[in-house]
Short mmCIF file of C-alpha atoms and ligand atoms in Angstrom, two decimals:
data_model
loop_
_atom_site.label_atom_id
_atom_site.label_comp_id
_atom_site.label_asym_id
_atom_site.label_seq_id
_atom_site.Cartn_x
_atom_site.Cartn_y
_atom_site.Cartn_z
CA MET S 26 -16.87 -7.80 6.80
CA ASN S 27 -18.48 -10.48 4.77
CA LYS S 28 -15.69 -13.01 4.70
CA THR S 29 -16.23 -16.70 4.31
CA ASN S 30 -15.52 -18.40 7.54
CA ASN S 31 -12.20 -19.91 6.82
CA HIS S 32 -10.51 -20.53 10.10
CA VAL S 33 -6.80 -21.12 10.06
CA PRO S 34 -4.79 -21.67 13.23
CA ALA S 35 -1.57 -19.69 13.26
CA LEU S 36 1.13 -18.04 15.29
CA ILE S 37 1.58 -14.45 14.13
CA THR S 38 4.91 -12.94 15.12
CA ILE S 39 5.12 -9.20 14.59
CA PHE S 40 8.57 -7.63 14.49
CA GLY S 41 8.31 -3.92 15.26
CA ALA S 42 5.28 -4.49 17.46
CA THR S 43 5.75 -1.32 19.49
CA GLY S 44 5.89 0.83 16.35
CA ASP S 45 3.32 3.09 14.82
CA LEU S 46 2.05 0.71 12.12
CA SER S 47 1.43 -2.06 14.64
CA HIS S 48 -0.51 0.20 16.95
CA ARG S 49 -2.49 2.13 14.37
CA LYS S 50 -3.21 -0.68 11.91
CA LEU S 51 -2.10 -4.21 12.73
CA PHE S 52 -3.49 -4.75 16.22
CA PRO S 53 -6.80 -2.95 15.57
CA SER S 54 -7.20 -5.01 12.36
CA LEU S 55 -6.34 -8.29 14.08
CA PHE S 56 -8.74 -7.48 16.87
CA HIS S 57 -11.52 -6.64 14.42
CA LEU S 58 -10.93 -9.91 12.58
CA TYR S 59 -11.16 -11.74 15.89
CA GLN S 60 -14.30 -9.90 16.87
CA GLN S 61 -15.94 -10.75 13.54
CA ASP S 62 -15.05 -14.38 14.08
CA ASN S 63 -12.63 -14.30 11.15
CA LEU S 64 -9.71 -15.16 13.37
CA ASP S 65 -9.55 -18.52 15.03
CA GLU S 66 -9.38 -19.08 18.78
CA ARG S 67 -6.33 -21.09 17.79
CA VAL S 68 -4.30 -17.96 17.15
CA ALA S 69 -1.47 -16.48 19.16
CA ILE S 70 0.30 -13.21 18.48
CA ILE S 71 3.83 -12.46 19.63
CA GLY S 72 4.82 -8.82 19.59
CA ILE S 73 8.56 -8.35 19.19
CA GLY S 74 10.33 -5.16 20.13
CA ARG S 75 13.61 -3.88 21.48
CA ARG S 76 12.15 -2.56 24.69
CA GLU S 77 12.09 -4.61 27.90
CA LEU S 78 8.36 -4.95 28.47
CA THR S 79 6.38 -7.60 30.28
CA ASN S 80 3.36 -9.25 28.67
CA ASP S 81 1.15 -7.11 30.89
CA ASP S 82 2.88 -3.83 29.92
CA PHE S 83 2.58 -4.69 26.27
CA ARG S 84 -1.03 -5.80 26.54
CA ALA S 85 -1.92 -2.53 28.24
CA GLN S 86 -0.36 -0.60 25.34
CA VAL S 87 -2.07 -2.69 22.68
CA LYS S 88 -5.38 -2.44 24.48
CA SER S 89 -5.27 1.32 24.57
CA SER S 90 -4.39 1.59 20.88
CA ILE S 91 -7.26 -0.72 20.00
CA GLN S 92 -9.62 1.36 22.12
CA GLU S 93 -8.43 4.44 20.26
CA HIS S 94 -9.05 2.95 16.80
CA VAL S 95 -12.00 0.60 17.15
CA GLN S 96 -15.42 1.78 18.31
CA ASP S 97 -16.90 -1.46 19.53
CA THR S 98 -14.49 -3.16 21.92
CA LYS S 99 -16.60 -6.16 22.84
CA HIS S 100 -14.41 -9.26 23.46
CA LEU S 101 -11.28 -7.14 23.85
CA ASP S 102 -10.16 -8.84 27.05
CA LYS S 103 -10.65 -12.25 25.49
CA PHE S 104 -8.58 -11.18 22.47
CA MET S 105 -5.79 -9.90 24.73
CA GLN S 106 -5.28 -13.42 26.09
CA HIS S 107 -3.88 -14.30 22.66
CA VAL S 108 -1.26 -11.52 22.75
CA PHE S 109 2.31 -11.97 24.07
CA TYR S 110 5.49 -9.96 24.04
CA GLN S 111 9.13 -10.75 23.69
CA PRO S 112 12.01 -8.28 24.00
CA HIS S 113 14.36 -9.03 21.15
CA ASP S 114 17.60 -7.91 19.57
CA VAL S 115 17.31 -8.62 15.84
CA SER S 116 21.02 -9.23 15.42
CA ASP S 117 21.45 -11.54 18.39
CA GLU S 118 21.24 -15.30 17.85
CA ALA S 119 20.14 -15.93 21.45
CA SER S 120 17.02 -13.79 20.97
CA TYR S 121 15.87 -16.13 18.21
CA GLN S 122 16.44 -19.17 20.43
CA LYS S 123 14.16 -17.62 23.04
CA LEU S 124 11.64 -16.83 20.33
CA LEU S 125 11.77 -20.43 19.17
CA GLU S 126 11.04 -21.68 22.69
CA LEU S 127 8.14 -19.29 23.11
CA SER S 128 6.78 -20.19 19.66
CA GLU S 129 6.89 -23.89 20.39
CA SER S 130 5.18 -23.51 23.72
CA LEU S 131 2.41 -21.30 22.26
CA ASP S 132 2.07 -23.77 19.43
CA ARG S 133 1.24 -26.47 21.97
CA GLU S 134 -0.92 -24.28 24.18
CA PHE S 135 -3.11 -22.94 21.34
CA SER S 136 -2.91 -25.97 18.97
CA LEU S 137 -1.43 -23.87 16.17
CA GLU S 138 -0.40 -26.85 14.02
CA GLY S 139 2.99 -25.30 13.39
CA ASN S 140 1.60 -22.54 11.14
CA ARG S 141 3.77 -19.44 11.38
CA VAL S 142 3.36 -15.94 9.98
CA PHE S 143 6.28 -13.55 10.43
CA TYR S 144 5.28 -9.92 9.93
CA LEU S 145 8.19 -7.49 9.55
CA ALA S 146 6.78 -4.07 10.47
CA MET S 147 10.22 -2.58 10.73
CA ALA S 148 12.90 -0.69 8.77
CA PRO S 149 13.80 -2.64 5.60
CA ARG S 150 17.49 -2.67 6.48
CA PHE S 151 16.63 -5.40 9.01
CA PHE S 152 14.65 -7.63 6.63
CA GLY S 153 17.62 -9.70 5.47
CA VAL S 154 19.15 -10.12 8.93
CA VAL S 155 15.86 -11.24 10.41
CA THR S 156 15.03 -13.74 7.66
CA ASP S 157 18.53 -15.26 7.85
CA PHE S 158 18.17 -15.73 11.60
CA LEU S 159 14.65 -17.09 11.28
CA LYS S 160 16.10 -19.86 9.21
CA SER S 161 19.32 -20.54 11.11
CA SER S 162 17.51 -20.63 14.46
CA GLY S 163 15.06 -23.26 13.21
CA LEU S 164 12.01 -20.98 13.44
CA THR S 165 11.14 -21.57 9.79
CA LYS S 166 11.51 -25.31 10.16
CA THR S 167 7.98 -26.08 11.08
CA LYS S 168 5.46 -28.74 10.23
CA GLY S 169 2.81 -26.17 9.23
CA PHE S 170 3.08 -23.30 6.75
CA LYS S 171 5.54 -20.45 7.10
CA ARG S 172 4.77 -17.05 5.60
CA LEU S 173 6.68 -13.79 5.55
CA VAL S 174 4.87 -10.48 5.38
CA ILE S 175 6.91 -7.41 4.57
CA GLU S 176 6.18 -3.75 4.29
CA LYS S 177 7.55 -1.40 1.70
CA PRO S 178 9.96 0.01 0.71
CA PHE S 179 11.31 -3.08 -0.96
CA GLY S 180 14.70 -1.68 -1.97
CA SER S 181 15.44 1.81 -3.19
CA ASP S 182 16.11 0.88 -6.81
CA LEU S 183 16.14 -2.28 -8.91
CA LYS S 184 19.63 -3.28 -7.79
CA SER S 185 18.98 -2.99 -4.06
CA ALA S 186 15.59 -4.68 -4.50
CA GLU S 187 17.32 -7.59 -6.24
CA GLU S 188 19.87 -7.90 -3.44
CA LEU S 189 17.17 -7.83 -0.81
CA ASN S 190 15.11 -10.36 -2.70
CA GLU S 191 18.04 -12.76 -2.99
CA GLN S 192 18.63 -12.44 0.71
CA ILE S 193 15.09 -13.18 1.83
CA ARG S 194 14.73 -15.95 -0.75
CA ARG S 195 17.43 -17.84 1.17
CA SER S 196 14.79 -18.46 3.85
CA PHE S 197 11.41 -18.15 2.11
CA LYS S 198 10.11 -19.22 -1.28
CA GLU S 199 8.41 -16.63 -3.50
CA GLU S 200 4.98 -18.10 -2.75
CA GLU S 201 5.66 -17.73 0.98
CA ILE S 202 6.44 -14.00 0.68
CA PHE S 203 3.57 -11.53 1.04
CA ARG S 204 4.75 -8.04 0.05
CA ILE S 205 2.23 -5.53 1.30
CA ASP S 206 0.91 -2.74 -0.87
CA HIS S 207 -1.92 -1.45 1.26
CA TYR S 208 -3.70 0.08 -1.76
CA LEU S 209 -4.40 -3.46 -2.92
CA GLY S 210 -6.35 -4.02 0.29
CA LYS S 211 -8.70 -1.09 -0.37
CA ASP S 212 -12.18 -2.26 -1.30
CA MET S 213 -12.57 0.17 -4.19
CA VAL S 214 -9.16 -0.74 -5.63
CA GLN S 215 -10.24 -4.38 -5.58
CA ASN S 216 -13.45 -3.24 -7.22
CA ILE S 217 -11.59 -2.02 -10.35
CA GLU S 218 -11.19 -5.59 -11.51
CA VAL S 219 -14.78 -6.49 -10.64
CA LEU S 220 -16.21 -3.49 -12.48
CA ARG S 221 -14.15 -4.19 -15.55
CA PHE S 222 -14.62 -7.91 -15.82
CA SER S 223 -18.12 -8.50 -14.46
CA ASN S 224 -19.94 -5.88 -16.55
CA ALA S 225 -20.51 -6.39 -20.24
CA MET S 226 -20.73 -2.66 -20.91
CA PHE S 227 -17.15 -1.62 -20.13
CA GLU S 228 -14.85 -4.21 -21.59
CA PRO S 229 -15.72 -3.65 -25.29
CA LEU S 230 -14.84 0.05 -24.87
CA TRP S 231 -11.77 -0.54 -22.72
CA ASN S 232 -9.05 0.12 -25.29
CA ASN S 233 -7.34 2.72 -27.45
CA LYS S 234 -10.24 2.85 -29.86
CA TYR S 235 -12.62 4.41 -27.37
CA ILE S 236 -10.57 5.75 -24.45
CA SER S 237 -8.64 8.98 -24.89
CA ASN S 238 -6.82 8.99 -21.56
CA ILE S 239 -6.96 7.65 -18.02
CA GLN S 240 -6.13 9.76 -14.98
CA VAL S 241 -5.09 8.26 -11.66
CA THR S 242 -4.72 10.63 -8.73
CA SER S 243 -3.78 10.10 -5.12
CA SER S 244 -3.55 13.48 -3.43
CA GLU S 245 -3.08 14.11 0.25
CA VAL S 246 -3.70 17.12 2.43
CA LEU S 247 -1.23 15.95 5.04
CA GLY S 248 2.40 16.91 4.79
CA VAL S 249 5.31 14.66 5.66
CA GLU S 250 4.41 14.78 9.39
CA ASP S 251 7.03 13.11 11.57
CA ARG S 252 8.40 10.89 8.77
CA GLY S 253 10.91 13.41 7.40
CA GLY S 254 13.85 11.07 8.02
CA TYR S 255 12.39 8.27 5.92
CA TYR S 256 10.81 10.53 3.33
CA GLU S 257 14.10 12.31 2.55
CA THR S 258 15.45 8.96 1.32
CA SER S 259 12.38 8.17 -0.70
CA GLY S 260 10.24 11.06 -1.97
CA ALA S 261 6.95 10.75 -3.84
CA LEU S 262 8.40 8.75 -6.74
CA LYS S 263 9.54 5.84 -4.58
CA ASP S 264 7.03 6.30 -1.78
CA MET S 265 3.92 6.28 -3.99
CA VAL S 266 4.57 5.86 -7.72
CA GLN S 267 6.72 2.72 -7.66
CA ASN S 268 4.05 0.87 -5.72
CA HIS S 269 0.51 2.23 -5.22
CA MET S 270 0.19 4.28 -8.40
CA LEU S 271 1.59 1.66 -10.75
CA GLN S 272 -0.44 -1.07 -9.08
CA MET S 273 -3.60 0.90 -9.85
CA VAL S 274 -2.42 1.39 -13.45
CA ALA S 275 -1.84 -2.37 -13.72
CA LEU S 276 -5.38 -3.14 -12.53
CA LEU S 277 -6.81 -0.66 -15.02
CA ALA S 278 -4.75 -1.89 -17.93
CA MET S 279 -4.42 -5.66 -17.44
CA GLU S 280 -6.07 -8.21 -19.71
CA PRO S 281 -8.89 -10.31 -18.25
CA PRO S 282 -7.42 -13.20 -16.26
CA ILE S 283 -8.39 -16.74 -17.22
CA SER S 284 -9.53 -17.41 -13.64
CA LEU S 285 -9.64 -15.70 -10.26
CA ASN S 286 -6.76 -17.82 -9.13
CA SER S 287 -4.01 -15.66 -7.65
CA ASP S 288 -1.39 -16.90 -10.15
CA ASP S 289 -3.62 -16.15 -13.13
CA ILE S 290 -4.42 -12.62 -11.96
CA ARG S 291 -0.82 -11.84 -11.14
CA ALA S 292 0.36 -13.21 -14.48
CA GLU S 293 -1.80 -10.59 -16.23
CA LYS S 294 -0.52 -7.82 -13.97
CA VAL S 295 3.06 -8.86 -14.60
CA LYS S 296 2.44 -8.81 -18.34
CA VAL S 297 1.10 -5.28 -18.33
CA LEU S 298 3.83 -3.96 -16.03
CA LYS S 299 6.40 -5.47 -18.37
CA SER S 300 4.85 -3.37 -21.15
CA LEU S 301 5.43 -0.07 -19.31
CA HIS S 302 7.32 2.19 -21.65
CA VAL S 303 10.68 2.76 -19.94
CA LEU S 304 11.62 6.39 -20.47
CA GLN S 305 14.67 7.95 -22.10
CA PRO S 306 16.05 11.04 -20.31
CA ASP S 307 14.49 13.49 -22.78
CA GLU S 308 11.13 11.72 -22.40
CA VAL S 309 11.40 12.09 -18.63
CA ARG S 310 11.88 15.84 -19.08
CA ASN S 311 8.74 16.06 -21.23
CA GLN S 312 6.57 13.51 -19.49
CA PHE S 313 7.30 13.72 -15.78
CA VAL S 314 6.92 16.62 -13.37
CA ARG S 315 8.31 16.71 -9.87
CA GLY S 316 7.31 19.17 -7.20
CA GLN S 317 7.91 20.10 -3.60
CA TYR S 318 5.48 21.95 -1.39
CA ASP S 319 6.05 25.46 -0.21
CA LYS S 320 4.21 26.96 2.69
CA GLY S 321 0.57 27.79 2.15
CA PHE S 322 -2.87 27.42 3.66
CA ILE S 323 -4.80 24.26 4.45
CA ASN S 324 -8.31 24.76 5.82
CA GLY S 325 -7.45 28.37 6.56
CA GLN S 326 -4.38 27.41 8.63
CA GLU S 327 -0.91 28.37 7.53
CA VAL S 328 1.37 25.35 7.08
CA LYS S 329 5.14 25.06 6.69
CA ALA S 330 7.14 24.41 3.55
CA TYR S 331 8.61 20.92 3.17
CA ARG S 332 12.11 22.29 3.68
CA GLU S 333 11.08 23.58 7.10
CA GLU S 334 9.77 20.22 8.28
CA ASP S 335 11.51 18.21 10.99
CA LYS S 336 14.46 16.04 9.78
CA VAL S 337 14.33 17.59 6.31
CA ALA S 338 17.35 19.34 4.77
CA ALA S 339 16.95 23.10 4.29
CA ASP S 340 17.97 22.68 0.64
CA SER S 341 16.24 19.35 0.10
CA THR S 342 15.52 18.30 -3.48
CA THR S 343 13.16 15.49 -2.44
CA PRO S 344 9.95 15.59 -4.46
CA THR S 345 6.68 15.61 -2.51
CA PHE S 346 4.71 15.62 -5.76
CA VAL S 347 5.00 13.66 -9.00
CA SER S 348 2.82 13.64 -12.04
CA GLY S 349 3.56 11.98 -15.30
CA LYS S 350 2.43 10.39 -18.49
CA VAL S 351 2.76 6.62 -18.37
CA GLU S 352 2.56 4.76 -21.66
CA ILE S 353 1.85 1.10 -22.11
CA ASP S 354 3.43 -0.44 -25.15
CA ASN S 355 0.92 -3.08 -26.08
CA PHE S 356 -1.83 -3.62 -28.60
CA ARG S 357 -4.69 -2.51 -26.38
CA TRP S 358 -3.14 0.67 -25.02
CA ALA S 359 -0.74 2.06 -27.64
CA GLY S 360 -1.50 5.79 -27.90
CA VAL S 361 -3.51 6.10 -24.66
CA PRO S 362 -1.78 8.14 -21.95
CA PHE S 363 -2.24 7.08 -18.34
CA TYR S 364 -1.66 10.28 -16.39
CA ILE S 365 -0.69 9.64 -12.80
CA ARG S 366 -0.45 12.25 -10.07
CA THR S 367 0.37 12.08 -6.39
CA GLY S 368 1.39 14.66 -3.86
CA LYS S 369 1.38 15.79 -0.28
CA ARG S 370 -0.09 19.05 1.01
CA MET S 371 -2.50 19.28 -1.87
CA LYS S 372 -5.94 20.79 -1.97
CA ARG S 373 -7.87 17.69 -0.95
CA LYS S 374 -7.50 14.09 0.06
CA SER S 375 -8.62 12.08 -2.91
CA ILE S 376 -7.83 8.78 -4.51
CA GLN S 377 -9.62 8.72 -7.82
CA VAL S 378 -9.53 7.24 -11.30
CA VAL S 379 -11.06 9.09 -14.25
CA VAL S 380 -11.47 7.24 -17.53
CA GLU S 381 -12.10 9.74 -20.32
CA PHE S 382 -13.70 8.42 -23.48
CA LYS S 383 -13.09 9.71 -26.99
CA GLU S 384 -15.60 11.96 -28.63
CA VAL S 385 -18.30 10.47 -30.81
CA PRO S 386 -17.10 10.26 -34.44
CA MET S 387 -19.46 12.95 -35.73
CA ASN S 388 -20.93 15.20 -33.14
CA LEU S 389 -24.15 16.96 -34.12
CA TYR S 390 -24.91 18.33 -30.67
CA TYR S 391 -23.57 21.13 -28.54
CA GLN S 392 -23.59 22.44 -25.02
CA LYS S 393 -24.20 26.13 -24.53
CA ASP S 394 -20.98 28.18 -24.98
CA LYS S 395 -18.96 25.07 -24.61
CA HIS S 396 -17.54 22.09 -26.36
CA LEU S 397 -19.53 18.95 -25.60
CA ASP S 398 -18.07 17.13 -22.58
CA SER S 399 -16.43 13.76 -23.07
CA ASN S 400 -18.02 10.79 -21.34
CA LEU S 401 -16.25 9.93 -18.13
CA LEU S 402 -16.19 6.95 -15.87
CA VAL S 403 -15.11 8.08 -12.41
CA ILE S 404 -14.02 5.55 -9.81
CA ASN S 405 -13.87 7.13 -6.36
CA ILE S 406 -11.61 5.16 -4.10
CA GLN S 407 -11.21 7.44 -1.08
CA PRO S 408 -12.60 9.22 0.89
CA ASN S 409 -15.75 8.86 -1.25
CA GLU S 410 -16.30 5.36 -2.44
CA GLY S 411 -18.36 4.69 -5.53
CA VAL S 412 -18.60 5.02 -9.27
CA SER S 413 -20.14 7.61 -11.54
CA ILE S 414 -20.71 7.87 -15.26
CA HIS S 415 -20.88 11.26 -16.92
CA LEU S 416 -23.04 11.47 -20.00
CA ASN S 417 -24.65 14.13 -22.18
CA GLY S 418 -28.43 14.40 -22.23
CA LYS S 419 -30.97 16.68 -23.78
CA LYS S 420 -31.64 19.89 -21.97
CA TYR S 421 -35.30 20.49 -21.22
CA VAL S 422 -35.64 23.48 -23.54
CA GLN S 423 -36.63 23.70 -27.18
CA GLY S 424 -33.88 22.68 -29.56
CA ILE S 425 -31.09 20.20 -29.25
CA GLU S 426 -28.96 21.80 -26.59
CA THR S 427 -27.43 19.23 -24.27
CA GLU S 428 -26.41 19.23 -20.64
CA PRO S 429 -24.18 16.97 -18.57
CA VAL S 430 -25.97 14.15 -16.77
CA GLN S 431 -24.42 12.02 -14.05
CA LEU S 432 -25.32 8.51 -13.02
CA SER S 433 -23.75 7.71 -9.75
CA TYR S 434 -23.44 4.93 -7.32
CA ALA S 435 -21.99 5.82 -3.96
CA MET S 436 -21.41 3.42 -1.18
CA SER S 437 -24.24 3.81 1.31
CA ALA S 438 -23.67 5.06 4.83
CA GLN S 439 -24.54 1.57 6.04
CA ASP S 440 -21.94 -0.03 3.77
CA LYS S 441 -19.40 2.57 4.78
CA MET S 442 -19.81 1.71 8.43
CA ASN S 443 -18.87 -1.83 7.53
CA THR S 444 -15.91 -0.87 5.37
CA VAL S 445 -12.84 -2.45 6.80
CA ASP S 446 -9.37 -1.14 6.83
CA ALA S 447 -7.16 -2.31 3.98
CA TYR S 448 -4.92 -4.06 6.52
CA GLU S 449 -7.77 -6.18 7.76
CA ASN S 450 -8.42 -7.50 4.26
CA LEU S 451 -4.73 -8.17 3.74
CA LEU S 452 -4.12 -9.93 7.07
CA PHE S 453 -7.10 -12.14 6.38
CA ASP S 454 -5.63 -13.02 2.96
CA VAL S 455 -2.25 -13.88 4.52
CA LEU S 456 -3.89 -16.34 6.89
CA LYS S 457 -5.78 -17.93 4.03
CA GLY S 458 -2.61 -17.99 1.93
CA ASP S 459 -4.21 -15.92 -0.83
CA ALA S 460 -1.46 -13.86 -2.47
CA THR S 461 -3.64 -12.11 -5.08
CA ASN S 462 -3.47 -8.71 -3.43
CA PHE S 463 0.25 -8.74 -2.73
CA THR S 464 3.11 -7.70 -4.95
CA HIS S 465 4.94 -10.44 -6.77
CA TRP S 466 8.69 -10.12 -7.34
CA GLU S 467 8.16 -9.94 -11.11
CA GLU S 468 5.89 -6.93 -10.65
CA LEU S 469 8.49 -5.22 -8.49
CA LYS S 470 11.18 -5.78 -11.07
CA SER S 471 9.21 -3.97 -13.76
CA THR S 472 8.08 -1.10 -11.57
CA TRP S 473 11.62 -0.48 -10.31
CA LYS S 474 12.98 -0.54 -13.83
CA PHE S 475 10.44 2.09 -14.82
CA VAL S 476 11.01 4.27 -11.74
CA ASP S 477 14.81 3.99 -12.03
CA SER S 478 14.65 5.48 -15.52
CA ILE S 479 12.93 8.56 -14.11
CA GLN S 480 15.16 8.88 -11.08
CA GLU S 481 18.33 8.58 -13.19
CA ALA S 482 17.19 11.39 -15.48
CA TRP S 483 16.26 13.55 -12.50
CA ASP S 484 19.63 12.98 -10.86
CA HIS S 485 21.20 14.89 -13.73
CA PHE S 486 19.61 18.22 -13.06
CA GLU S 487 18.61 20.18 -10.00
CA PRO S 488 14.94 20.98 -9.60
CA GLU S 489 13.79 24.46 -8.73
CA PHE S 490 12.07 23.76 -5.46
CA PRO S 491 9.74 24.60 -3.83
CA ASN S 492 7.43 24.94 -6.80
CA TYR S 493 3.90 24.59 -5.48
CA GLU S 494 2.05 26.21 -2.68
CA SER S 495 0.52 23.97 -0.02
CA GLY S 496 -3.23 23.60 -0.48
CA THR S 497 -3.13 23.62 -4.30
CA ASN S 498 -3.28 21.03 -7.08
CA GLY S 499 0.50 20.99 -7.49
CA PRO S 500 2.90 22.77 -9.85
CA LEU S 501 1.74 24.52 -13.00
CA ASP S 502 3.88 22.18 -15.12
CA SER S 503 1.57 19.37 -14.11
CA ASP S 504 -1.36 21.15 -15.77
CA LEU S 505 0.76 21.90 -18.82
CA LEU S 506 1.62 18.21 -19.12
CA LEU S 507 -2.02 17.51 -19.99
CA SER S 508 -2.90 20.70 -21.81
CA ARG S 509 -0.05 20.06 -24.26
CA ASP S 510 -1.86 16.83 -25.19
CA GLY S 511 -5.24 18.59 -25.40
CA PHE S 512 -6.51 17.30 -22.02
CA LYS S 513 -7.02 18.65 -18.52
CA TRP S 514 -7.03 17.16 -15.04
CA TRP S 515 -10.58 16.50 -13.93
CA ASN S 516 -9.96 18.12 -10.57
CA ASP S 517 -13.36 18.66 -9.07
CA ILE S 518 -15.26 15.79 -10.57
CA GLN S 519 -17.09 13.23 -8.42
C1 LIG B 624 2.01 5.23 2.23
C2 LIG B 624 3.04 6.28 2.07
O1 LIG B 624 2.40 4.06 1.57
O2 LIG B 624 0.76 5.68 1.70
C3 LIG B 624 2.59 7.57 2.75
O3 LIG B 624 4.27 5.85 2.63
C4 LIG B 624 1.23 7.99 2.28
O4 LIG B 624 3.54 8.61 2.52
C5 LIG B 624 0.25 6.83 2.34
O5 LIG B 624 0.79 9.04 3.10
C6 LIG B 624 -1.06 7.19 1.70
O6 LIG B 624 -1.98 6.17 1.95
P1 LIG B 624 -3.54 6.42 1.90
O7 LIG B 624 -4.13 5.07 2.11
O8 LIG B 624 -3.85 7.39 2.99
O9 LIG B 624 -3.83 7.02 0.55
#
């Protein structure tokens, strides 16, 4: 990772440290930062969990998860000397007193200058309780900085998000709250802004005069796995659309910021999210499609229907797929549909943006047996990472027949080896205090308002689920959504 060496001493306290996220993402990312010399020797990490573990028990667990996720484990033992554990009951005052004592002693031992990061990798129902106790126990009263990092979901609708926000704001200011959306840590998502604003050739065309539609897809092959309990309360709309999908739309649609300062970038994102066209119930019926996977085949293996998954109701109406037409009511984008699509148990894992340009005003050329293709700009976010431009060129035969030509830039194998996990980027930003790639409360307000309008309309009628087979591109209605407008999903494009 090519980060500027910007060492910040800090105590990082992770609530939910024995959970899956901590083991799969947080500790491997922290270790990698340390290994790359992007984490200071003046760092201490306290893992907090309910279980009674000793430091040694916990270190052994963390060590084995790091070994599982990171290839090169040089300096692992040295890193482990920075890791501590404290058994903790989140609703018990005394636990916070013990945490305060441990924090103060580590602060002295590692010269942490009172800088404290509290990472809540736990169920959101505990967020408010924990932040209240952090304040009342004196843990947030520190001479250094205090920062709160929280995972989604942030509420389950606008009202609950507002309540939660009020609660955590009792202990932390907005600029001290880092709300994670891990898509914003992905290198190619961050690249959207760079491509748009550092190249003269895109920006003049980036509007309703030249773009016919933009497609944003995040499809997964995996099903709900062991998260049925959580997913039943969320579904694809709240799990993916409210955050990741709309964040990508915001980056594609925002105006150029006046500087790369976090406040300036976020101000532009807020502006565009405020222009999302909030849907009336009949618009939801015409513009949004929900789906749920049935059984089917993935890589030749038969897989279960969603309703047969663990902790999922046999008559569940939770959507595992959503596609829809998002409209942005502003001068630049009026009339350009942003089609978004996300689902589980689909044909392939792909996060991709396709920008489709309008046809030339008078087309004199043709492609054999076919309408001339539109120009496309394809941004591959995952698993392929790169950009391609699809053009029309002359076919090498007599006459003026054309053929599609593709210019592509793919991240090299060498670059790929150095690609870091989104969490590593984000943890580094938290330590630096750079909030650019985190979700501001104003962004959340607009995205919840938009998502609530869809959910409310859906609550009024029962879907006919399941409606797509596992291993496919989702329900037929999703294809009709585009074909009605004269477009198609660019499914197999790279
Ligand atoms: C998470 C969702 O935020 O994103 C998961 O809760 C989903 O349901 C995941 O699987 C997808 O992330 P990625 O990075 O694999 O596209």
